[in-house]
C-alpha positions as a Python dict, from the first residue, in 0.01 Angstrom:
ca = {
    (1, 'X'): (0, 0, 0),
    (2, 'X'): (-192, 259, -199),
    (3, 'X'): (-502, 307, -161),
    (4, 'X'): (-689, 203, -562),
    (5, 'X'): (-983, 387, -665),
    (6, 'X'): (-1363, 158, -644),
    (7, 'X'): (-1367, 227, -1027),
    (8, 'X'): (-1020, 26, -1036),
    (9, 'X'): (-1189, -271, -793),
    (10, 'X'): (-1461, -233, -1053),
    (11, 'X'): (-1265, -267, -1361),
    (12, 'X'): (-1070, -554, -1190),
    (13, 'X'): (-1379, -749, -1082),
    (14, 'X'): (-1556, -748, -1421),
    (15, 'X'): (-1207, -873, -1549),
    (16, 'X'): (-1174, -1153, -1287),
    (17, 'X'): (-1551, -1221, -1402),
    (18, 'X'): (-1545, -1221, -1752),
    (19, 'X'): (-1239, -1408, -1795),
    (20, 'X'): (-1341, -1676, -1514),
    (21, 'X'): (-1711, -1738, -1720),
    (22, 'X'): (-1495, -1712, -2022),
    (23, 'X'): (-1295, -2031, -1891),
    (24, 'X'): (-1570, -2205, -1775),
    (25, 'X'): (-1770, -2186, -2133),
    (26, 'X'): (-1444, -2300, -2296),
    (27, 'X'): (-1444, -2629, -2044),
    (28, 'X'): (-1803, -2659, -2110),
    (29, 'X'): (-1766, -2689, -2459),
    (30, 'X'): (-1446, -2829, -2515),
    (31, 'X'): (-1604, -3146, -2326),
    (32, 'X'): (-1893, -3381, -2451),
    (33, 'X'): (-2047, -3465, -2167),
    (34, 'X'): (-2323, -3636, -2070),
    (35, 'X'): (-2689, -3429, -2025),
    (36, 'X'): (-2712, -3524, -1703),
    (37, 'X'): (-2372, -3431, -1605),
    (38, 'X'): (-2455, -3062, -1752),
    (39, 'X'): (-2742, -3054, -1557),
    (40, 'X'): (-2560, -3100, -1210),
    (41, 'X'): (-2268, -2890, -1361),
    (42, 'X'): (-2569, -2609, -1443),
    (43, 'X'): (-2686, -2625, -1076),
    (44, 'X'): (-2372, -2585, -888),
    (45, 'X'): (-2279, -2282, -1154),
    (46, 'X'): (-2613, -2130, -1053),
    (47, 'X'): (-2521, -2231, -654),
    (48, 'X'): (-2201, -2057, -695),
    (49, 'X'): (-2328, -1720, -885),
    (50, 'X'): (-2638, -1706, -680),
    (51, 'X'): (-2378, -1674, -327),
    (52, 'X'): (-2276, -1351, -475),
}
């Protein structure tokens, strides 16, 4: 396999990450959901983002 440049990883990761909070913001709207559900759903986002 060849090796790819860290400006390709680079370009790939903001990809993976823009189109992954992309998804989740479509969900998150798409839904009417209860506050307190948003709430929980806020804290595990923040959970998940703050493990990177």
């Amino acid at each position: 396999m060849p090796q790819m440049s860290p400006l390709w990883w680079e370009i790939l990761y903001i990809l993976f990450l823009l189109s992954f909070m992309i998804t989740i913001t479509i969900i998150y709207y798409n839904k009417n959901l209860s506050p307190q559900y948003n709430l929980n759903k806020k804290v595990k986002l923040y959970q998940f983002y703050w493990k990177w």
